[in-house]
Amino acid sequence: AQSVTQPDIHITVSEGASLELRCNYSYGATPYLFWYVQSPGQGLQLLLKYFSGDTLVQGIKGFEAEFKRSQSSFNLRKPSVHWSDAAEYFCAVGAKAAGNKLTFGGGTRVLVKP
Amino acid sequence: GAVVSQHPSRVICKSGTSVKIECRSLDFQATTMFWYRQFPKQSLMLMATSNEGSKATYEQGVEKDKFLINHASLTLSTLTVTSAHPEDSSFYICSVPLANGGNGYTFGSGTRLTVV
């Protein structure tokens, strides 16, 4: 069964500083990998996804993520955080062989200090 | 394209009553839909997989008699929370895999259920 771990429950970062959110997955083959953002009381917005090919993926809002097969990781990064980036971030893994079920990590809440 | 409409966005119901949540694909056909539940400050947990024309597949620990899923057409799946209790209060969200996940997933906007 596939699983996703986001080791950091909370991260506080100053506005303008860089941000990195960790994500580790467990799956026998290369799954589909996603990062979503959720603002309080809202639905999910896709930031980026990885299926295959270039391991560095560019997303919306200036986010990028790098797939590292050797580390089973898909960490999300942003060079300079804006106050509007304060939200909950979820890493997710899906796989066709697993019935296309999307499994979510526990989430990381990002707080942005002025 | 690939828009999923979920209704209602918010619902308050009395304990013991049933609530139906609809998830509708607007511009494409969805043979499979996933239903998730999210408790406050927690992650999304998969409840069940809704399959058009057949019975839903429930995740371990999810009561199929309490959470009735019907996927009667290629564009509509419904989740009915029967005999709702306050502990069923949660955020419910549906998701549709696009091209068997190969093109990602699209999500409904979610339903905030409060049982009083």
XYZ file of N, CA and C in Angstrom:
690
model
N 0.843 -1.195 0.000
C 0.000 0.000 0.000
C 0.877 1.245 0.000
N 0.378 2.259 -0.635
C 1.141 3.493 -0.705
C 0.931 4.306 0.569
N 1.910 5.091 0.924
C 1.782 5.968 2.084
C 2.612 7.219 1.860
N 2.245 8.263 2.576
C 2.933 9.541 2.441
C 3.191 10.101 3.834
N 4.386 10.602 4.039
C 4.752 11.191 5.318
C 5.230 12.621 5.118
N 4.634 13.515 5.860
C 5.115 14.890 5.906
C 5.630 15.105 7.327
N 6.935 15.110 7.508
C 7.507 15.097 8.859
C 7.208 16.350 9.680
N 7.007 17.456 9.009
C 6.814 18.724 9.715
C 5.330 19.074 9.805
N 4.817 19.163 11.021
C 3.417 19.505 11.201
C 3.221 21.010 11.026
N 4.145 21.779 11.592
C 4.089 23.230 11.475
C 5.448 23.745 11.014
N 5.399 24.788 10.215
C 6.621 25.510 9.859
C 6.299 26.995 9.908
N 7.165 27.748 10.580
C 7.013 29.202 10.598
C 8.183 29.808 9.845
N 7.861 30.693 8.947
C 8.896 31.303 8.108
C 8.629 32.793 7.992
N 9.667 33.560 7.903
C 9.521 35.005 7.724
C 9.222 35.335 6.281
N 8.423 36.361 6.088
C 8.104 36.784 4.727
C 9.394 37.147 3.992
N 9.512 36.640 2.786
C 10.711 36.875 1.990
C 11.751 35.779 2.116
N 11.626 34.972 3.138
C 12.575 33.873 3.320
C 12.178 32.697 2.441
N 13.095 31.748 2.320
C 12.805 30.557 1.525
C 12.037 29.538 2.350
N 11.372 28.657 1.636
C 10.532 27.644 2.289
C 10.802 26.290 1.668
N 10.921 25.276 2.495
C 10.998 23.918 1.977
C 10.124 23.020 2.829
N 9.225 22.307 2.180
C 8.349 21.369 2.856
C 8.728 19.960 2.428
N 8.876 19.102 3.413
C 9.339 17.752 3.126
C 8.183 16.782 2.904
N 8.447 15.848 2.010
C 7.465 14.812 1.721
C 8.219 13.537 1.374
N 7.891 12.470 2.054
C 8.450 11.165 1.734
C 7.312 10.200 1.450
N 7.498 9.364 0.477
C 6.439 8.448 0.110
C 6.964 7.020 0.147
N 6.019 6.107 0.217
C 6.363 4.698 0.176
C 5.483 4.039 -0.870
N 6.152 3.497 -1.882
C 5.426 2.799 -2.934
C 6.429 2.010 -3.732
N 6.017 0.856 -4.259
C 6.943 -0.030 -4.932
C 7.493 0.506 -6.238
N 6.692 1.278 -6.928
C 7.133 1.825 -8.208
C 7.057 3.344 -8.127
N 7.252 4.002 -9.220
C 7.143 5.459 -9.228
C 5.680 5.849 -9.323
N 5.189 6.506 -8.309
C 3.775 6.890 -8.322
C 3.593 8.261 -8.962
N 2.373 8.683 -9.056
C 2.083 10.071 -9.375
C 2.226 10.852 -8.067
N 2.857 11.995 -8.106
C 3.091 12.789 -6.897
C 2.506 14.181 -7.057
N 1.913 14.671 -6.002
C 1.218 15.949 -6.066
C 1.503 16.769 -4.810
N 1.427 18.076 -4.978
C 1.356 18.994 -3.859
C 0.103 19.844 -4.019
N -0.671 19.906 -2.915
C -1.880 20.723 -2.883
C -1.762 21.732 -1.750
N -2.474 22.840 -1.917
C -2.543 23.843 -0.858
C -4.011 24.050 -0.498
N -4.244 24.240 0.791
C -5.609 24.441 1.267
C -5.633 25.618 2.243
N -6.407 26.616 1.923
C -6.603 27.720 2.848
C -7.732 27.349 3.807
N -7.791 27.976 4.976
C -8.799 27.598 5.986
C -10.217 27.600 5.432
N -10.911 26.496 5.637
C -12.294 26.390 5.205
C -12.495 26.251 3.714
N -11.410 26.081 2.996
C -11.498 26.017 1.534
C -11.164 24.625 1.014
N -11.385 24.463 -0.285
C -11.019 23.212 -0.923
C -9.536 23.169 -1.247
N -9.167 22.251 -2.096
C -7.768 22.025 -2.436
C -7.417 22.691 -3.761
N -6.214 23.246 -3.805
C -5.698 23.792 -5.049
C -4.408 23.063 -5.399
N -4.315 22.584 -6.622
C -3.120 21.886 -7.065
C -1.990 22.884 -7.310
N -0.844 22.624 -6.685
C 0.336 23.454 -6.914
C 1.184 22.900 -8.054
N 1.386 21.605 -8.037
C 2.180 20.969 -9.076
C 2.034 19.465 -8.974
N 2.518 18.786 -10.017
C 2.436 17.329 -10.025
C 3.637 16.760 -10.773
N 3.962 15.529 -10.441
C 5.020 14.806 -11.132
C 4.492 13.451 -11.566
N 4.691 13.169 -12.847
C 4.322 11.863 -13.367
C 5.562 11.125 -13.856
N 6.367 11.813 -14.625
C 7.577 11.223 -15.169
C 8.409 12.336 -15.772
N 9.600 11.982 -16.262
C 10.421 12.963 -16.949
C 11.273 13.781 -16.009
N 11.413 15.037 -16.320
C 12.259 15.937 -15.548
C 11.885 15.900 -14.073
N 12.859 15.647 -13.234
C 12.561 15.467 -11.810
C 12.333 16.779 -11.077
N 12.641 17.884 -11.688
C 12.360 19.190 -11.090
C 11.107 19.746 -11.753
N 10.087 19.933 -10.953
C 8.782 20.320 -11.481
C 8.452 21.746 -11.047
N 8.023 22.529 -11.982
C 7.611 23.897 -11.672
C 6.095 23.943 -11.509
N 5.647 24.702 -10.544
C 4.217 24.813 -10.317
C 3.746 26.253 -10.326
N 2.565 26.434 -9.787
C 2.002 27.780 -9.733
C 2.508 28.514 -8.500
N 2.312 29.814 -8.480
C 2.654 30.652 -7.332
C 4.135 30.606 -6.975
N 4.974 30.268 -7.931
C 6.413 30.267 -7.686
C 6.947 29.037 -6.972
N 6.149 28.012 -6.818
C 6.579 26.786 -6.164
C 7.241 25.836 -7.150
N 8.146 25.041 -6.627
C 8.750 23.966 -7.381
C 8.957 22.773 -6.453
N 9.109 21.606 -7.049
C 9.349 20.407 -6.257
C 10.312 19.517 -7.010
N 11.080 18.754 -6.262
C 12.049 17.867 -6.877
C 11.798 16.434 -6.452
N 11.664 15.581 -7.425
C 11.482 14.157 -7.180
C 12.855 13.509 -7.071
N 13.088 12.834 -5.955
C 14.340 12.112 -5.761
C 13.993 10.659 -5.465
N 14.183 9.846 -6.477
C 13.811 8.445 -6.353
C 14.619 7.751 -5.257
N 15.901 8.054 -5.190
C 16.771 7.371 -4.223
C 16.352 7.660 -2.782
N 15.727 8.804 -2.576
C 15.302 9.174 -1.228
C 13.796 9.043 -1.037
N 13.103 8.607 -2.076
C 11.634 8.524 -2.024
C 11.051 9.834 -1.507
N 11.549 10.918 -2.062
C 11.097 12.221 -1.576
C 10.575 13.085 -2.709
N 9.780 14.028 -2.331
C 9.207 14.983 -3.297
C 8.994 16.282 -2.526
N 10.081 16.957 -2.226
C 10.036 18.153 -1.391
C 9.619 19.381 -2.191
N 8.860 20.204 -1.542
C 8.325 21.426 -2.165
C 9.150 22.617 -1.708
N 9.422 23.517 -2.621
C 10.242 24.684 -2.281
C 9.671 25.955 -2.893
N 9.995 27.052 -2.210
C 9.695 28.371 -2.760
C 10.801 29.310 -2.302
N 11.420 30.033 -3.209
C 12.585 30.853 -2.862
C 12.254 32.017 -1.920
N 11.074 32.600 -2.098
C 10.728 33.782 -1.307
C 9.235 33.731 -0.981
N 8.949 33.586 0.291
C 7.561 33.377 0.718
C 6.827 34.712 0.865
N 5.584 34.689 0.474
C 4.697 35.854 0.621
C 3.705 35.554 1.731
N 3.162 36.616 2.354
C 2.222 36.391 3.456
C 1.029 35.537 3.011
N 0.678 35.645 1.733
C -0.472 34.889 1.233
C -0.187 33.396 1.100
N 1.053 33.000 1.323
C 1.385 31.571 1.256
C 1.047 30.840 2.550
N 0.617 31.557 3.556
C 0.212 30.911 4.804
C -1.008 30.036 4.541
N -0.869 28.751 4.791
C -1.932 27.791 4.464
C -1.488 26.413 4.920
N -2.311 25.430 4.601
C -1.970 24.036 4.860
C -1.554 23.415 3.537
N -0.458 22.668 3.576
C 0.069 22.063 2.361
C 0.044 20.548 2.504
N -0.460 19.904 1.467
C -0.561 18.453 1.473
C 0.207 17.857 0.304
N 1.003 16.872 0.622
C 1.636 16.042 -0.389
C 0.742 14.819 -0.597
N 0.640 14.362 -1.824
C -0.232 13.221 -2.097
C 0.403 12.310 -3.138
N 0.065 11.050 -3.044
C 0.585 10.059 -3.987
C -0.563 9.250 -4.555
N -0.524 9.022 -5.830
C -1.518 8.193 -6.492
C -0.817 7.214 -7.399
N -1.482 6.122 -7.706
C -0.880 5.135 -8.584
C -1.975 4.351 -9.292
N -1.775 4.170 -10.583
C -2.758 3.429 -11.358
C -2.900 2.013 -10.816
N -1.788 1.414 -10.423
C -1.825 0.048 -9.914
C -2.559 -0.049 -8.587
N -2.745 1.069 -7.928
C -3.459 1.095 -6.650
C -4.880 1.596 -6.849
N -5.403 1.389 -8.028
C -6.770 1.815 -8.289
C -6.927 3.314 -8.396
N -5.820 3.990 -8.639
C -5.823 5.450 -8.782
C -6.225 6.176 -7.517
N -6.191 5.484 -6.397
C -6.499 6.148 -5.137
C -5.422 7.172 -4.833
N -5.846 8.309 -4.340
C -4.914 9.364 -3.966
C -4.790 9.352 -2.444
N -3.564 9.143 -1.973
C -3.313 9.102 -0.538
C -2.588 10.370 -0.125
N -3.078 10.996 0.928
C -2.539 12.269 1.372
C -1.622 12.103 2.581
N -0.615 12.950 2.644
C 0.170 13.067 3.849
C -0.617 13.834 4.901
N -0.045 13.917 6.084
C -0.742 14.552 7.190
C -0.855 16.059 7.096
N -0.101 16.639 6.185
C -0.180 18.078 6.006
C 0.863 18.835 6.799
N 1.257 19.978 6.290
C 2.153 20.899 6.995
C 1.508 22.270 6.989
N 1.343 22.823 8.159
C 0.762 24.166 8.258
C 1.881 25.194 8.222
N 1.794 26.099 7.304
C 2.823 27.131 7.133
C 2.307 28.452 7.688
N 3.055 29.002 8.607
C 2.760 30.328 9.156
C 3.813 31.292 8.646
N 3.404 32.461 8.228
C 4.331 33.448 7.680
C 4.380 34.651 8.609
N 5.566 34.937 9.110
C 5.770 36.099 9.983
C 6.073 37.325 9.135
N 5.544 38.486 9.553
C 5.835 39.702 8.775
C 7.298 40.116 8.906
N -11.795 23.055 -18.426
C -12.451 21.760 -18.451
C -12.218 20.991 -17.174
N -12.808 19.778 -17.087
C -12.658 18.875 -15.954
C -13.083 19.534 -14.655
N -14.280 20.054 -14.653
C -14.809 20.714 -13.459
C -15.739 19.764 -12.722
N -15.573 19.725 -11.418
C -16.451 18.937 -10.563
C -17.226 19.881 -9.652
N -18.518 19.722 -9.672
C -19.386 20.566 -8.847
C -19.884 19.755 -7.662
N -19.708 20.278 -6.478
C -20.133 19.569 -5.268
C -21.133 20.436 -4.514
N -22.244 19.800 -4.118
C -23.309 20.517 -3.400
C -23.882 19.650 -2.291
N -24.316 20.240 -1.185
C -24.173 21.669 -0.884
C -22.767 21.982 -0.385
N -22.448 23.243 -0.272
C -21.145 23.613 0.258
C -21.164 23.573 1.791
N -22.317 23.868 2.343
C -22.470 23.798 3.800
C -23.843 23.246 4.113
N -23.905 22.439 5.154
C -25.206 21.934 5.591
C -25.163 21.708 7.088
N -26.247 22.098 7.723
C -26.427 21.848 9.148
C -27.650 20.965 9.285
N -27.525 19.869 9.986
C -28.668 18.980 10.142
C -28.778 18.543 11.593
N -29.957 18.069 11.910
C -30.194 17.592 13.271
C -29.708 16.155 13.405
N -29.303 15.825 14.570
C -28.846 14.473 14.856
C -29.965 13.477 14.541
N -29.613 12.410 13.857
C -30.594 11.394 13.507
C -31.149 11.513 12.109
N -30.926 12.631 11.474
C -31.424 12.808 10.106
C -30.352 12.392 9.114
N -30.734 12.360 7.840
C -29.800 11.976 6.774
C -29.502 13.171 5.890
N -28.315 13.179 5.359
C -27.875 14.277 4.495
C -27.269 13.702 3.227
N -27.663 14.271 2.096
C -27.122 13.813 0.815
C -26.193 14.878 0.245
N -25.037 14.423 -0.181
C -24.052 15.309 -0.810
C -23.855 14.838 -2.247
N -23.887 15.774 -3.168
C -23.750 15.434 -4.585
C -22.417 15.889 -5.141
N -21.882 15.062 -5.996
C -20.661 15.407 -6.706
C -20.924 15.152 -8.189
N -20.813 16.191 -8.981
C -21.196 16.086 -10.384
C -20.058 16.564 -11.287
N -19.724 15.732 -12.260
C -18.731 16.155 -13.252
C -19.470 16.910 -14.350
N -19.024 18.122 -14.626
C -19.801 19.010 -15.492
C -19.517 18.838 -16.974
N -18.309 18.537 -17.314
C -17.971 18.530 -18.743
C -17.198 17.298 -19.153
N -17.324 16.260 -18.365
C -16.658 15.013 -18.708
C -17.337 13.885 -17.953
N -17.022 12.662 -18.365
C -17.606 11.506 -17.711
C -16.652 10.943 -16.663
N -17.219 10.523 -15.574
C -16.407 10.018 -14.467
C -16.908 8.643 -14.061
N -16.179 7.623 -14.442
C -16.577 6.279 -14.034
C -16.179 5.996 -12.597
N -15.231 6.753 -12.108
C -14.763 6.581 -10.740
C -14.731 7.926 -10.038
N -15.201 7.936 -8.815
C -15.066 9.122 -7.968
C -14.613 8.659 -6.596
N -13.843 9.470 -5.937
C -13.380 9.173 -4.590
C -14.034 10.139 -3.602
N -14.373 9.611 -2.448
C -14.924 10.440 -1.372
C -13.960 10.467 -0.198
N -13.667 11.688 0.244
C -12.757 11.894 1.358
C -13.482 12.605 2.498
N -12.921 12.414 3.682
C -13.412 13.131 4.857
C -12.215 13.801 5.513
N -12.429 15.018 5.956
C -11.350 15.762 6.604
C -11.869 16.367 7.889
N -11.337 15.896 9.013
C -11.682 16.485 10.304
C -10.822 17.730 10.497
N -11.280 18.640 11.346
C -10.552 19.904 11.540
C -9.083 19.690 11.861
N -8.268 20.422 11.163
C -6.818 20.400 11.353
C -6.203 19.024 11.093
N -6.875 18.227 10.291
C -6.327 16.927 9.944
C -6.255 16.781 8.423
N -5.715 15.670 8.005
C -5.553 15.424 6.583
C -6.821 14.824 5.987
N -6.796 14.625 4.695
C -7.921 14.003 4.018
C -7.768 12.489 4.093
N -8.842 11.845 4.516
C -8.826 10.398 4.603
C -9.805 9.832 3.585
N -9.339 8.903 2.789
C -10.199 8.291 1.788
C -11.243 7.425 2.477
N -12.510 7.668 2.115
C -13.595 6.883 2.684
C -13.965 5.720 1.765
N -14.128 6.064 0.494
C -14.639 5.049 -0.424
C -14.376 5.455 -1.855
N -14.419 4.447 -2.706
C -14.315 4.651 -4.150
C -15.678 4.366 -4.753
N -16.186 5.343 -5.460
C -17.495 5.224 -6.079
C -17.315 4.794 -7.532
N -17.971 3.708 -7.903
C -17.831 3.158 -9.248
C -19.171 3.202 -9.974
N -19.169 3.787 -11.137
C -20.407 3.903 -11.904
C -20.958 2.533 -12.244
N -22.202 2.316 -11.897
C -22.882 1.091 -12.246
C -22.580 -0.102 -11.365
N -21.798 0.098 -10.326
C -21.515 -1.012 -9.418
C -21.397 -0.498 -7.988
N -21.206 -1.427 -7.089
C -21.139 -1.043 -5.686
C -19.854 -0.277 -5.382
N -19.964 0.599 -4.411
C -18.790 1.342 -3.986
C -17.853 0.444 -3.194
N -16.601 0.816 -3.210
C -15.593 0.102 -2.429
C -15.205 0.972 -1.245
N -15.378 0.455 -0.052
C -15.136 1.242 1.163
C -13.774 0.919 1.759
N -13.174 1.927 2.325
C -11.906 1.726 3.027
C -12.182 1.075 4.381
N -11.152 0.460 4.892
C -11.287 -0.223 6.168
C -11.718 0.759 7.251
N -12.706 0.344 8.025
C -13.165 1.172 9.119
C -14.299 2.121 8.769
N -14.672 2.192 7.511
C -15.764 3.072 7.097
C -17.036 2.244 6.996
N -18.070 2.691 7.687
C -19.320 1.934 7.726
C -20.123 2.156 6.446
N -20.263 1.120 5.659
C -20.969 1.258 4.394
C -22.455 1.519 4.581
N -23.035 1.076 5.675
C -24.457 1.312 5.900
C -24.725 2.721 6.383
N -23.693 3.356 6.863
C -23.860 4.717 7.344
C -23.564 5.728 6.240
N -22.605 5.416 5.439
C -22.205 6.306 4.351
C -22.560 5.634 3.027
N -23.761 5.938 2.576
C -24.268 5.306 1.360
C -23.781 6.058 0.134
N -23.232 5.321 -0.783
C -22.724 5.933 -2.009
C -23.462 5.360 -3.202
N -23.904 6.259 -4.048
C -24.594 5.861 -5.271
C -23.957 6.567 -6.441
N -23.613 5.783 -7.449
C -22.979 6.358 -8.649
C -23.786 5.884 -9.842
N -24.968 6.456 -9.972
C -25.949 5.946 -10.921
C -25.693 6.357 -12.359
N -24.898 7.398 -12.546
C -24.626 7.830 -13.919
C -23.150 8.191 -14.049
N -22.736 8.478 -15.252
C -21.329 8.785 -15.499
C -20.945 10.193 -15.066
N -21.913 10.943 -14.580
C -21.609 12.316 -14.173
C -22.009 12.635 -12.740
N -22.572 11.663 -12.030
C -23.072 11.982 -10.692
C -22.796 10.869 -9.705
N -22.208 11.259 -8.590
C -22.058 10.361 -7.446
C -22.618 11.077 -6.226
N -23.314 10.328 -5.386
C -23.864 10.930 -4.176
C -23.389 10.175 -2.945
N -23.162 10.917 -1.902
C -22.805 10.365 -0.596
C -23.909 10.763 0.370
N -24.547 9.779 0.969
C -25.595 10.055 1.943
C -25.110 9.629 3.314
N -25.085 10.583 4.216
C -24.737 10.288 5.602
C -26.050 9.987 6.315
N -26.237 8.755 6.695
C -27.506 8.352 7.300
C -27.429 8.432 8.821
N -28.566 8.757 9.416
C -28.645 8.848 10.869
C -27.417 9.583 11.423
N -27.278 10.792 10.968
C -26.071 11.553 11.303
C -25.969 11.848 12.799
N -24.752 11.814 13.276
C -24.460 12.155 14.661
C -23.424 13.269 14.688
N -23.311 13.958 15.795
C -22.331 15.066 15.855
C -20.917 14.659 15.456
N -20.548 13.414 15.732
C -19.192 12.975 15.362
C -19.008 12.830 13.864
N -20.110 12.896 13.108
C -20.007 12.866 11.643
C -19.723 14.254 11.076
N -19.771 15.244 11.925
C -19.470 16.607 11.474
C -18.050 16.640 10.931
N -17.935 17.087 9.712
C -16.632 17.035 9.050
C -16.727 17.768 7.721
N -15.616 17.814 7.028
C -15.545 18.359 5.676
C -15.449 17.172 4.732
N -16.409 17.055 3.825
C -16.433 15.948 2.885
C -16.107 16.495 1.502
N -15.247 15.792 0.792
C -14.814 16.284 -0.507
C -14.703 15.124 -1.487
N -15.128 15.363 -2.702
C -15.043 14.323 -3.724
C -13.898 14.643 -4.685
N -13.438 13.600 -5.340
C -12.321 13.754 -6.263
C -12.514 12.809 -7.436
N -12.119 13.247 -8.595
C -12.217 12.422 -9.795
C -10.850 12.294 -10.434
N -10.394 11.078 -10.685
C -9.115 10.919 -11.387
C -9.330 11.185 -12.884
N -8.432 11.911 -13.471
C -8.513 12.233 -14.886
C -7.596 11.293 -15.658
N -8.145 10.645 -16.634
C -7.368 9.682 -17.420
C -6.682 8.678 -16.503
N -7.478 8.096 -15.595
C -6.961 7.123 -14.640
C -5.814 7.675 -13.808
N -5.907 8.945 -13.499
C -4.881 9.571 -12.673
C -3.722 10.123 -13.469
N -3.626 9.704 -14.713
C -2.494 10.136 -15.524
C -2.502 11.612 -15.857
N -3.653 12.212 -15.722
C -3.748 13.660 -15.906
C -4.102 14.358 -14.603
N -3.847 13.684 -13.513
C -4.103 14.303 -12.219
C -5.507 14.020 -11.732
N -5.937 14.809 -10.792
C -7.234 14.641 -10.164
C -7.897 16.002 -10.066
N -9.199 15.992 -10.172
C -9.924 17.229 -9.945
C -10.811 17.035 -8.714
N -10.957 18.096 -7.927
C -11.673 18.008 -6.670
C -12.918 18.881 -6.677
N -13.926 18.417 -5.960
C -15.053 19.278 -5.663
C -14.623 20.312 -4.635
N -15.461 21.283 -4.399
C -15.113 22.364 -3.468
C -15.373 21.984 -2.016
N -15.962 20.803 -1.807
C -16.143 20.319 -0.450
C -17.479 20.699 0.153
N -17.893 19.910 1.142
C -19.135 20.143 1.883
C -18.822 20.129 3.369
N -19.149 21.222 4.018
C -18.966 21.306 5.475
C -20.253 20.840 6.134
N -20.208 19.682 6.769
C -21.381 19.120 7.447
C -21.266 19.365 8.943
N -22.302 19.953 9.499
C -22.383 20.139 10.935
C -23.649 19.472 11.430
N -23.496 18.545 12.350
C -24.635 17.834 12.907
C -24.853 18.344 14.333
N -26.062 18.835 14.575
C -26.340 19.431 15.889
C -27.353 18.578 16.670
